[in-house]
mmCIF file of C-alpha atoms and ligand atoms in Angstrom:
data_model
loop_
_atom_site.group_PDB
_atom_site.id
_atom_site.type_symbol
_atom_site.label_atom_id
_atom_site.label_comp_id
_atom_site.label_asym_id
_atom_site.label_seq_id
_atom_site.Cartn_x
_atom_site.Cartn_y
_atom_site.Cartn_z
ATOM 1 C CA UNK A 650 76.248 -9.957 54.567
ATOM 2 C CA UNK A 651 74.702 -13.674 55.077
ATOM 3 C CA UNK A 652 78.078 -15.576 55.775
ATOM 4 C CA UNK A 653 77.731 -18.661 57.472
ATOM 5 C CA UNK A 654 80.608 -19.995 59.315
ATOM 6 C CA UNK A 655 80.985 -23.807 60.296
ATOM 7 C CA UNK A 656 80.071 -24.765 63.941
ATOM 8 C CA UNK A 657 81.180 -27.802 65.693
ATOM 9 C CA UNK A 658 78.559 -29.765 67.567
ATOM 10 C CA UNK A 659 80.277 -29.959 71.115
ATOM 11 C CA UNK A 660 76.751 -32.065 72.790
ATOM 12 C CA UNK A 661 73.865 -33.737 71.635
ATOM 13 C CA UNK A 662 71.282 -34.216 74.483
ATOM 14 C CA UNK A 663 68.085 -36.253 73.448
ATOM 15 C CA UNK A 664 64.961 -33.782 74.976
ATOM 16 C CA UNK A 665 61.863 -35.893 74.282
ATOM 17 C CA UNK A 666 61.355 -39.313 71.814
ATOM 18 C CA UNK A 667 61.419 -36.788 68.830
ATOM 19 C CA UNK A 668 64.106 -33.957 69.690
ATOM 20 C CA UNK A 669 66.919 -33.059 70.794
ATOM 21 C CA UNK A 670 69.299 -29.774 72.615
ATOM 22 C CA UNK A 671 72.631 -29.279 70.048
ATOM 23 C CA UNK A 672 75.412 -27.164 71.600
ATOM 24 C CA UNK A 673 77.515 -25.588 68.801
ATOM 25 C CA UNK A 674 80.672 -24.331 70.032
ATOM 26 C CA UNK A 675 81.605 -20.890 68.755
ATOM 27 C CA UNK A 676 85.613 -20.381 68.145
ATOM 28 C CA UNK A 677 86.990 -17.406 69.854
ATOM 29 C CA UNK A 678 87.352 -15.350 66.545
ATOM 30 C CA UNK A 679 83.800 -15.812 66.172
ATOM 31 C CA UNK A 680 82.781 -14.416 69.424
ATOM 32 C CA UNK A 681 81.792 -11.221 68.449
ATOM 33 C CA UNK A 682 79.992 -12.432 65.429
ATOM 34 C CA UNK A 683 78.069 -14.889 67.006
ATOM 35 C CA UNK A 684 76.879 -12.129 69.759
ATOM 36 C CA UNK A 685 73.172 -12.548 70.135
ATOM 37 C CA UNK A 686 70.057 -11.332 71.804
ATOM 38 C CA UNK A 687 67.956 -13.475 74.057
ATOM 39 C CA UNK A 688 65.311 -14.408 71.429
ATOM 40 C CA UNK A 689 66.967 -14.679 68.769
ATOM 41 C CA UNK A 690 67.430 -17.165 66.016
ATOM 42 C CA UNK A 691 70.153 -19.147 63.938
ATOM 43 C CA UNK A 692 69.843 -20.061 60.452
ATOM 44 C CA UNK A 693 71.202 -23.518 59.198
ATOM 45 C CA UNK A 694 72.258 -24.020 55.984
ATOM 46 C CA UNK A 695 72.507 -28.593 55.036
ATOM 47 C CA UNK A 696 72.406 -29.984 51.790
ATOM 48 C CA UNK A 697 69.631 -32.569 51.232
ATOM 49 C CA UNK A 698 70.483 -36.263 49.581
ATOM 50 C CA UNK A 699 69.667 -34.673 46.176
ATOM 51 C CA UNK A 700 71.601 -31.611 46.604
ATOM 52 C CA UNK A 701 69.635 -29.571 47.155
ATOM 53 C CA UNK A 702 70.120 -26.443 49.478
ATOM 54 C CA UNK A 703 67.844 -26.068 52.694
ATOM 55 C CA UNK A 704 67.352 -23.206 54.665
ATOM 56 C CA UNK A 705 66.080 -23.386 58.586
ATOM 57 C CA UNK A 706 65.791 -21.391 61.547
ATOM 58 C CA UNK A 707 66.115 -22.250 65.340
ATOM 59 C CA UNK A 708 66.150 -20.358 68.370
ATOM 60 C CA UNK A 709 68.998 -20.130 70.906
ATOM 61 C CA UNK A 710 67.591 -21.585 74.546
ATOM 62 C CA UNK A 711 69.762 -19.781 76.802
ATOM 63 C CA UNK A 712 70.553 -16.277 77.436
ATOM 64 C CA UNK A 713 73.361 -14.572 76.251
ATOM 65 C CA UNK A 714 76.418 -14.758 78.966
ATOM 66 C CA UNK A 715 76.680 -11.588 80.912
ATOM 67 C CA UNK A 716 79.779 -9.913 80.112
ATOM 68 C CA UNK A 717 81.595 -12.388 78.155
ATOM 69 C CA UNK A 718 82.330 -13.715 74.789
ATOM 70 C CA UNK A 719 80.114 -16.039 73.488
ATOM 71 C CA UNK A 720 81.362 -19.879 73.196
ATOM 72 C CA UNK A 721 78.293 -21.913 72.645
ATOM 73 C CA UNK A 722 74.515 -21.910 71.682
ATOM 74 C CA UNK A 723 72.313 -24.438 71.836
ATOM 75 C CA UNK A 724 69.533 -25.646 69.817
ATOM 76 C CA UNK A 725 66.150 -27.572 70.317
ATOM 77 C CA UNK A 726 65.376 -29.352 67.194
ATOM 78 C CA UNK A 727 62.016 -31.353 66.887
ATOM 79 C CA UNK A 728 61.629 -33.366 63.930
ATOM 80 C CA UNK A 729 58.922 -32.953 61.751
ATOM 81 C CA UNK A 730 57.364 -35.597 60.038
ATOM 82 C CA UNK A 731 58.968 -34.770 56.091
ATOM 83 C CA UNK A 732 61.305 -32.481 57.684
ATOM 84 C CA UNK A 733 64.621 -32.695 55.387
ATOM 85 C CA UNK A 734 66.983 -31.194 57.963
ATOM 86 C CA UNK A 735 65.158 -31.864 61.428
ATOM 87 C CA UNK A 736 64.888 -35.956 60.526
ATOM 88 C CA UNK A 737 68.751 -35.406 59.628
ATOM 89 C CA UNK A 738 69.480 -33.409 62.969
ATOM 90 C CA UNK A 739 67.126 -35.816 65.599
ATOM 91 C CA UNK A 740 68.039 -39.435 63.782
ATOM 92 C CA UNK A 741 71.937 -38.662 62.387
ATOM 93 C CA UNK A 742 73.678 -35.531 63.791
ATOM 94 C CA UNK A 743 76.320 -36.436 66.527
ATOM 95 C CA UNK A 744 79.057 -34.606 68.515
ATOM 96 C CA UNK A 745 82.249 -33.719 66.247
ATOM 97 C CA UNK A 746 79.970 -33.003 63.284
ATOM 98 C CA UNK A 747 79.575 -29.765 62.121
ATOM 99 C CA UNK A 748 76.698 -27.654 61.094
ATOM 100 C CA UNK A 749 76.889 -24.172 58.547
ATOM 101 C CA UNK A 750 75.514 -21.423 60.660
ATOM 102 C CA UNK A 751 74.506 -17.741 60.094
ATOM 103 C CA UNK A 752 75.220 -15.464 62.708
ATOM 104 C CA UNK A 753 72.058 -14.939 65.183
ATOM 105 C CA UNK A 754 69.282 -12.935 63.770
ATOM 106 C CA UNK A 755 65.289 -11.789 64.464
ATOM 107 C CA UNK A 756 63.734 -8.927 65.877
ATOM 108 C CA UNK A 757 61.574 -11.124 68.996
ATOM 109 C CA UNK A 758 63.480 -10.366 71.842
ATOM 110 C CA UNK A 759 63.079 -9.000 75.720
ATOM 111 C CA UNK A 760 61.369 -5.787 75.913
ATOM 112 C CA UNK A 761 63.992 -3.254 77.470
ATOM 113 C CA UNK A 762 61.885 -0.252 77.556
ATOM 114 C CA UNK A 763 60.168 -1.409 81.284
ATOM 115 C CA UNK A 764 61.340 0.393 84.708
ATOM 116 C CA UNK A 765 62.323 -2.805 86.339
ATOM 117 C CA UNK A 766 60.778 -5.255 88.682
ATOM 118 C CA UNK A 767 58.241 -5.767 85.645
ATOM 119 C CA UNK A 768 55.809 -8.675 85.109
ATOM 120 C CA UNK A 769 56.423 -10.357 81.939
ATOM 121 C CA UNK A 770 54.061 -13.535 80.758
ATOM 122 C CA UNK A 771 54.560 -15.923 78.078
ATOM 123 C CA UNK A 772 52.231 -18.342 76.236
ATOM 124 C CA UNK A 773 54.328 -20.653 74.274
ATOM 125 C CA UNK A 774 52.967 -23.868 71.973
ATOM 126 C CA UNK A 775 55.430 -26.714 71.211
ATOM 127 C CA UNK A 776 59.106 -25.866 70.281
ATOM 128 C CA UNK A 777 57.968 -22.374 70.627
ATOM 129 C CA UNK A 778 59.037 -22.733 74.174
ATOM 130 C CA UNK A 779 62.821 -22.672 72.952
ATOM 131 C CA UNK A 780 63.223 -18.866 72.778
ATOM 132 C CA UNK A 781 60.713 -18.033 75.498
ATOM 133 C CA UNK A 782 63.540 -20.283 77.689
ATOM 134 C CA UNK A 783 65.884 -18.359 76.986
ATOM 135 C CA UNK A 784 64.274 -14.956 77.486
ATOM 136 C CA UNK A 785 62.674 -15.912 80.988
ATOM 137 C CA UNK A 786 66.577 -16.997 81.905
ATOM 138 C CA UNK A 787 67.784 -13.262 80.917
ATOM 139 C CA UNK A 788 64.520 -11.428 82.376
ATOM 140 C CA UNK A 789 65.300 -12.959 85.865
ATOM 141 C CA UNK A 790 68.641 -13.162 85.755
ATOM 142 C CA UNK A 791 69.320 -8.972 84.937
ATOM 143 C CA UNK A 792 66.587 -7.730 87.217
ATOM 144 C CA UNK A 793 66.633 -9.377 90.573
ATOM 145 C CA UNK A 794 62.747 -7.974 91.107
ATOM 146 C CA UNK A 795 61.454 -8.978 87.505
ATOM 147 C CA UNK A 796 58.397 -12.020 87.041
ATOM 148 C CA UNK A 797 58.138 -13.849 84.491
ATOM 149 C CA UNK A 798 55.013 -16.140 84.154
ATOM 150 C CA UNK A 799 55.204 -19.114 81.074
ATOM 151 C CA UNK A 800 52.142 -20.887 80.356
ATOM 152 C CA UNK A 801 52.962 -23.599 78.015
ATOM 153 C CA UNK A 802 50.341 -25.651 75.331
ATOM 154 C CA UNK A 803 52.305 -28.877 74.575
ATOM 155 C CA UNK A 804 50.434 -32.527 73.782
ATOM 156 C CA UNK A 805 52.074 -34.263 76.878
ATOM 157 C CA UNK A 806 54.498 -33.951 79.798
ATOM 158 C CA UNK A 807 56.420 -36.304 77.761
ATOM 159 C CA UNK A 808 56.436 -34.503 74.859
ATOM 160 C CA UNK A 809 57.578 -30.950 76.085
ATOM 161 C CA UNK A 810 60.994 -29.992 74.926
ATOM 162 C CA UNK A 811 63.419 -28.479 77.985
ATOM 163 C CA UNK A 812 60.985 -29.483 80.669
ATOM 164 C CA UNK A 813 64.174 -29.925 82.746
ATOM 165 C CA UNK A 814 65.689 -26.643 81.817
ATOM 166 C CA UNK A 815 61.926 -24.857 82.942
ATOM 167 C CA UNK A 816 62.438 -26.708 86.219
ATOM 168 C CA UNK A 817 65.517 -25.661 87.102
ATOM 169 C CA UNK A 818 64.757 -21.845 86.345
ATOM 170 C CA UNK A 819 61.708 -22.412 88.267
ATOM 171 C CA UNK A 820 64.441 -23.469 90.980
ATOM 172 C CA UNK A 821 66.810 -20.472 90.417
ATOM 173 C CA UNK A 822 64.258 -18.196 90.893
ATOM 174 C CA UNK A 823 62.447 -19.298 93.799
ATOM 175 C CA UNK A 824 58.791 -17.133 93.602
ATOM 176 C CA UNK A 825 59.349 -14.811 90.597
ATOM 177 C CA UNK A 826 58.652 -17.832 87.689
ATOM 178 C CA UNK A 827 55.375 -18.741 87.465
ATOM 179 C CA UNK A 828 55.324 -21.940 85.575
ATOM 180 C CA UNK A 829 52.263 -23.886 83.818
ATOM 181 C CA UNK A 830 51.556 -26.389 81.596
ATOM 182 C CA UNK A 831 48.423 -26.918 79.735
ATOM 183 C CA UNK A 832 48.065 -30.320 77.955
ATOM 184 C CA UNK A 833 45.567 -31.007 75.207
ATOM 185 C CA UNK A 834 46.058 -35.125 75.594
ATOM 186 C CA UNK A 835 46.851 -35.704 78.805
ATOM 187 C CA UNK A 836 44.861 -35.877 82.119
ATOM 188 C CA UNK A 837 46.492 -33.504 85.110
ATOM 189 C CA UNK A 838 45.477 -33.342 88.368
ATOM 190 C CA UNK A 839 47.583 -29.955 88.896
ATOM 191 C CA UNK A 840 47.215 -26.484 86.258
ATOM 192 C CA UNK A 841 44.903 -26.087 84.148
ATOM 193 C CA UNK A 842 42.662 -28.834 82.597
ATOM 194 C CA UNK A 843 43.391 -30.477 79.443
ATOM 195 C CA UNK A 844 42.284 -29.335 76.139
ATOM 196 C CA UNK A 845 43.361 -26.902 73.789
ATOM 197 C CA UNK A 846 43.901 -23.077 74.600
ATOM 198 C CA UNK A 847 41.694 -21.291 72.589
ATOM 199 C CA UNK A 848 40.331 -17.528 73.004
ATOM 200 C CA UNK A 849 37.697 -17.937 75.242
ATOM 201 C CA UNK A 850 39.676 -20.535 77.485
ATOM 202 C CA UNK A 851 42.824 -17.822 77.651
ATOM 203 C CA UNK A 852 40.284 -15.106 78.163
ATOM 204 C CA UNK A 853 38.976 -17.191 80.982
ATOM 205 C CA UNK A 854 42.286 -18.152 82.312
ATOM 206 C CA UNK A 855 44.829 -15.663 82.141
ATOM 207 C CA UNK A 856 43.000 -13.530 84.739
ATOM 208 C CA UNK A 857 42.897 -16.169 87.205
ATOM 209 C CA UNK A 858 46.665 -17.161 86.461
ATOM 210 C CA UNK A 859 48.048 -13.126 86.326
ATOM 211 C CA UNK A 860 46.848 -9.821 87.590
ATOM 212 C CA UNK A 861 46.714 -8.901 83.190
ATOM 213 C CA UNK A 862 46.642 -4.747 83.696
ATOM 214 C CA UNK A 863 50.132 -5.402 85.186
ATOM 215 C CA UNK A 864 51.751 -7.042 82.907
ATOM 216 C CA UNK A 865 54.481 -5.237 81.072
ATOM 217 C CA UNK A 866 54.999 -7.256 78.286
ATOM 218 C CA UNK A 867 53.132 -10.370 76.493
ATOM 219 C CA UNK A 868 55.495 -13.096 74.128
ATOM 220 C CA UNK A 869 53.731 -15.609 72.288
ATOM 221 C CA UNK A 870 55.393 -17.966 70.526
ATOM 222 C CA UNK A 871 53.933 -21.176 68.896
ATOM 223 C CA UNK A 872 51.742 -22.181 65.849
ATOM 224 C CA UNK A 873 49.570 -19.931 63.855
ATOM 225 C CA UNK A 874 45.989 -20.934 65.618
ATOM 226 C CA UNK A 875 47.272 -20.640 69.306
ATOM 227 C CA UNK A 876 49.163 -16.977 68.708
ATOM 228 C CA UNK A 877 45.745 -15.987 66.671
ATOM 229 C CA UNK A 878 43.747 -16.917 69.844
ATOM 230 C CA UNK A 879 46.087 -15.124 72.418
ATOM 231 C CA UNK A 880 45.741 -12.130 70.643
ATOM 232 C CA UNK A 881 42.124 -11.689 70.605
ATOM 233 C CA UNK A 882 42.183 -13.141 74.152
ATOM 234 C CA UNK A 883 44.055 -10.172 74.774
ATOM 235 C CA UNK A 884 42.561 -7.812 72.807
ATOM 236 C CA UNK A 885 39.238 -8.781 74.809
ATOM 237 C CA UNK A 886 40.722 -8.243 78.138
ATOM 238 C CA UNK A 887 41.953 -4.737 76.978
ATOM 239 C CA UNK A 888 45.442 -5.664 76.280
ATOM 240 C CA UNK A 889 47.515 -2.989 74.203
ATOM 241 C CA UNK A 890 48.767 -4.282 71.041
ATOM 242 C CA UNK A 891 52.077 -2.934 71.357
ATOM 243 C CA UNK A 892 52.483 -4.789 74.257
ATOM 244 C CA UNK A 893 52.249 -7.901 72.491
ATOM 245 C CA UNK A 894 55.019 -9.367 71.239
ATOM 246 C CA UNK A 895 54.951 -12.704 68.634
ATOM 247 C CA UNK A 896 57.090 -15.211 67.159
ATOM 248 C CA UNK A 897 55.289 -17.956 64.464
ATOM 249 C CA UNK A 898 56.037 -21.470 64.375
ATOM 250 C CA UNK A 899 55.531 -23.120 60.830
ATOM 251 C CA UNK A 900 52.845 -20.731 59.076
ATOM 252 C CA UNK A 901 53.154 -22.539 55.748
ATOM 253 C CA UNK A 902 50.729 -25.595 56.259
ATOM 254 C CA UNK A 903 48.221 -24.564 58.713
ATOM 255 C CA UNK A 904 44.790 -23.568 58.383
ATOM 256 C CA UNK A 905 43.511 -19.929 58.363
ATOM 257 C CA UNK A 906 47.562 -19.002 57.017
ATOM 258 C CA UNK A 907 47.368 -16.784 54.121
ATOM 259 C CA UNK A 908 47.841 -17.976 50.622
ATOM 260 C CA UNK A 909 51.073 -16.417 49.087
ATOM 261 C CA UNK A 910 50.961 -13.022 47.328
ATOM 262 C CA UNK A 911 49.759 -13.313 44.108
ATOM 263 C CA UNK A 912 51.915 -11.134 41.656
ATOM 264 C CA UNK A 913 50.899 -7.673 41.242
ATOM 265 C CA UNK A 914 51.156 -6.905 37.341
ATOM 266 C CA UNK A 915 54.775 -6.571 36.229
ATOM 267 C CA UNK A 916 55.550 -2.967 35.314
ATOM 268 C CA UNK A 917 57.923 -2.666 32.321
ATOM 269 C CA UNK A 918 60.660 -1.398 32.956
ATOM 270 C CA UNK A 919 60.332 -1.826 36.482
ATOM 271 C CA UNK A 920 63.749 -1.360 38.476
ATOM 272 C CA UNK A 921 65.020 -2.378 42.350
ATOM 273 C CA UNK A 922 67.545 -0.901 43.507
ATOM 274 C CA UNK A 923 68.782 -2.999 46.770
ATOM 275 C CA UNK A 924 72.030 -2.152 49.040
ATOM 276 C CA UNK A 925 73.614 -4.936 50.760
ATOM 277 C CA UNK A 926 76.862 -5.509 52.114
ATOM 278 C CA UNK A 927 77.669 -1.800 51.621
ATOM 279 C CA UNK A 928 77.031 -2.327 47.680
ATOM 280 C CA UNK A 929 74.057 -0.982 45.889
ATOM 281 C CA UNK A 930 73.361 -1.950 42.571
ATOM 282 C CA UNK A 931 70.243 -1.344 40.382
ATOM 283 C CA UNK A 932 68.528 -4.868 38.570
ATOM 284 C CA UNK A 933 65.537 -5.552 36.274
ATOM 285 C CA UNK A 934 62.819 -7.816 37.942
ATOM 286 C CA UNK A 935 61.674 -10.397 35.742
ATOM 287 C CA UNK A 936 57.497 -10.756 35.773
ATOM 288 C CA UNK A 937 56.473 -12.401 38.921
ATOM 289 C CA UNK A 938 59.679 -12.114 40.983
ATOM 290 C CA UNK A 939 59.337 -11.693 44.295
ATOM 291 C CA UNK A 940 62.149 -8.633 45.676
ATOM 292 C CA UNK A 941 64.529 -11.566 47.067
ATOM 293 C CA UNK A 942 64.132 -13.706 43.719
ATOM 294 C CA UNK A 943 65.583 -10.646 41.841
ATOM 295 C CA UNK A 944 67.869 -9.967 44.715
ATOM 296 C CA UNK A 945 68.693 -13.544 45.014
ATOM 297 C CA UNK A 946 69.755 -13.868 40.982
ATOM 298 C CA UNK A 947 71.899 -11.336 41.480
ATOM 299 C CA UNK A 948 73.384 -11.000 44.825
ATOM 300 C CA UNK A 949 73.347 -14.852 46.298
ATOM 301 C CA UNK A 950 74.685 -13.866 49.479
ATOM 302 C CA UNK A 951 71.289 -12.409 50.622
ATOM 303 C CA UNK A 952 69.808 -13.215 53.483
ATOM 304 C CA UNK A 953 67.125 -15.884 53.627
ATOM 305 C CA UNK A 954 65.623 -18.699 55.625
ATOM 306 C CA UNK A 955 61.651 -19.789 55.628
ATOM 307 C CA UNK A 956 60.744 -17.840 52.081
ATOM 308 C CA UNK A 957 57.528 -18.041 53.733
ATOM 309 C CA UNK A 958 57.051 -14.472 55.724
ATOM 310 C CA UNK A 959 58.073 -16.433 58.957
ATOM 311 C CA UNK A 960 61.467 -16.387 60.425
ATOM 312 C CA UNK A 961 62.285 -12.378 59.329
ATOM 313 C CA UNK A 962 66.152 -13.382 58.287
ATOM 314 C CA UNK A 963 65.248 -11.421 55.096
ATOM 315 C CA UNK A 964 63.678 -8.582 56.530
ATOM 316 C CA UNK A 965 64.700 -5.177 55.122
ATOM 317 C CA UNK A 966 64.205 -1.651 54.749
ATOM 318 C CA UNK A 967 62.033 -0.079 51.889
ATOM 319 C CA UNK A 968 63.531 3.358 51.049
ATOM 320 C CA UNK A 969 61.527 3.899 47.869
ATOM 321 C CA UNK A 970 58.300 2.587 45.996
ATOM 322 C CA UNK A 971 55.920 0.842 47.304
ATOM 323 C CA UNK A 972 55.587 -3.271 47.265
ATOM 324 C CA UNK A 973 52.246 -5.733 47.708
ATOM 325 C CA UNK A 974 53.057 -8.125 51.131
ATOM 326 C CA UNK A 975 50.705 -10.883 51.820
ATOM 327 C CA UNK A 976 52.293 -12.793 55.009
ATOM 328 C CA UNK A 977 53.963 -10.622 57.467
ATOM 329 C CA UNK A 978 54.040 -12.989 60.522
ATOM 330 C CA UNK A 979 58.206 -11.496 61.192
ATOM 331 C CA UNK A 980 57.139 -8.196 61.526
ATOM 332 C CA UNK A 981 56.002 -6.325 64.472
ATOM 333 C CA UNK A 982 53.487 -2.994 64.384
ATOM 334 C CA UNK A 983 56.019 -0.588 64.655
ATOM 335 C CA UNK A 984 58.663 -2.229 62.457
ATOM 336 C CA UNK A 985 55.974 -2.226 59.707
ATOM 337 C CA UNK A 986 55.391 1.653 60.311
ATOM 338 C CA UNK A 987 59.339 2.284 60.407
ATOM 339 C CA UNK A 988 58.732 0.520 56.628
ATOM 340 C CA UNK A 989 60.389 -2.892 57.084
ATOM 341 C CA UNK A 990 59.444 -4.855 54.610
ATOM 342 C CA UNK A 991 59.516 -9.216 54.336
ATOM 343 C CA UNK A 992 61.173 -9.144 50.899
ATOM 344 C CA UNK A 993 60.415 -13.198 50.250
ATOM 345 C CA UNK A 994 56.753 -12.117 50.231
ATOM 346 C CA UNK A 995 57.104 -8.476 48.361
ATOM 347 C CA UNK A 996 56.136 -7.841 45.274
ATOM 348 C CA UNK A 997 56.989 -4.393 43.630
ATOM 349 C CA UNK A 998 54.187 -2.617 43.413
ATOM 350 C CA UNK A 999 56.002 0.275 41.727
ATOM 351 C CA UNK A 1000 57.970 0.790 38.460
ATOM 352 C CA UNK A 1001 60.607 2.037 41.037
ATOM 353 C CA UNK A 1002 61.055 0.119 44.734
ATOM 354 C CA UNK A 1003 64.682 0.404 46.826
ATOM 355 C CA UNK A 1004 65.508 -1.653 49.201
ATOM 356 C CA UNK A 1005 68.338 -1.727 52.032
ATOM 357 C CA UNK A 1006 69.270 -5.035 53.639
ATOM 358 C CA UNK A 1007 71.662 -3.223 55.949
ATOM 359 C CA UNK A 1008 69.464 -2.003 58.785
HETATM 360 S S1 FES B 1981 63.120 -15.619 54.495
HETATM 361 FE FE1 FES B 1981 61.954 -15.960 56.311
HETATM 362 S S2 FES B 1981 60.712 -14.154 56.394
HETATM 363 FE FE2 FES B 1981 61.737 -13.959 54.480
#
């Protein structure tokens, strides 16, 4: 079930002019609760100056310790301009306060399927380099033969999040992290020029950065238009699909993003039958509901974060019916085959749909 549990920040470190690294310190009864994959997200639950409730999502930037209990995770927030909780987090938060945290969730996370001594690469934009950090510490660190290459988009030097962090791996791992930056508004005289990475510059590129048949596994993480143009990069240098792996940054506002679903016709009568928590109970969808709005009304503890097909907190398993998805940016290829299903952006497309929020 979604429980959050109250988190004390133990640090505040300021990253760039407009972000900052918060390490919240996990009590020991927590531990096992707070056990996470390198990858994976937090939710944070704040209360705006109205009231009002707001959801978001952040990725852990460190791996998981090896072998022990988790005591801390830390956080890069950015602000974004109008951003409720990240304006709150950059200009307010301090050490002592304390923030209302779900346990570690999301489905992007290392590949474990490889024989070892594999070549991973990563093409992160922005704040999408917070995960990707964290997944290039626990790829190195577990397999003293594993590569790791980590192109990263960002605006400037000065405005890359955890450029310090990317050194010092660089550092640990003297030969097997390939790191590079490209900027789109600054001049370098090192890596690649500046200007945005778009297909045909990755197409271009990536072959003269990595030897691409070889890689095992490709993570992109970032906004909508730079993950859209590594994937047909890919695609065009013959890249399997299930070997690319993605994470979306803020789908809701940017060009090409699809609208919403529209609202398949209500069917009367219509029933969802949802398990959560180890309860299942049977509920009437009122016309237009999405499957978390009639989840939501009657089971509040559901999971939720983005509402907006992105962060894949919701995510759950259809077991019957079928349901109308328009954004599905959480969910990999084979976890839509294995019927996962975003239930912020389902709409039941049967009298009859059945949901479990347990797998
Ligand atoms: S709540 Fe984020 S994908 Fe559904």
């Amino acid at each position: 079930m979604a429980a959050f549990h109250p988190l004390r920040i133990a640090r505040r470190e300021q990253l760039t002019d407009d972000a900052v690294a918060l390490t919240l310190q996990v009590p020991g009864d927590l531990a096992e609760r707070f056990r996470y994959a390198a990858g994976q997200h937090l939710t944070i639950r704040h209360h705006d100056a109205s009231g009002a409730e707001l959801r978001r999502t952040y990725s852990v930037c460190a791996p998981p310790p090896r072998g022990g209990p988790v005591r801390e995770l830390t956080i890069g927030v950015r602000h974004i301009p109008g951003g409720a909780f990240s304006g709150h987090a950059v200009q307010d938060l301090a050490e002592g306060d304390t923030l209302q945290v779900l346990p570690p969730a999301g489905g992007f996370t290392l590949r474990e399927d490889g024989p070892g001594g594999g070549h991973a690469v990563a093409i992160t934009g922005g704040s999408g380099i917070t995960p990707v950090l964290a997944m290039a510490a626990a790829a190195l660190d577990r397999d003293p033969a594993a590569r790791f290459t980590l192109l990263r988009s960002e605006r400037t030097a000065a405005a890359a999040m955890f450029l310090e962090a990317a050194a010092d791996l660089k550092d640990r791992h003297p030969g097997r992290l390939q790191l590079l930056y490209a900027l789109t508004r600054e001049e370098r005289h090192t890596g690649p020029a500046t200007g945005r990475l778009d297909s045909a510059r990755l197409r271009t590129l990536l072959p003269a950065l990595v030897p691409v048949v070889e890689v095992t596994d490709w993570y992109l993480c970032g906004p909508l238009g730079l993950i859209e143009a590594a994937r047909t990069a890919l695609g065009a240098l013959g890249v399997a699909r299930t070997r690319v792996h993605a994470e979306l940054f803020h789908a809701g506002t940017e060009a090409g993003a699809p609208p919403p679903p529209a609202p398949v016709p209500h069917a009367p009568g219509a029933r969802l039958t949802a398990t959560l928590g180890g309860q299942t109970a049977t509920w009437q969808p009122r016309p237009g509901e999405t499957v978390l709005e009639t989840t939501l009304r009657n089971r509040p503890d559901a999971p939720y974060a983005c509402k907006g097909g992105v962060c894949g907190t919701c995510r759950a398993r259809l077991l019957h019916g079928e349901v109308r998805m328009a954004r599905t940016y959480a969910l990999e290829e084979d976890e839509l085959a294995a019927g996962y299903i975003l239930p912020c952006q389902s709409h039941p497309a049967t009298a009859a749909v059945e949901v479990d929020y347990d797998t």
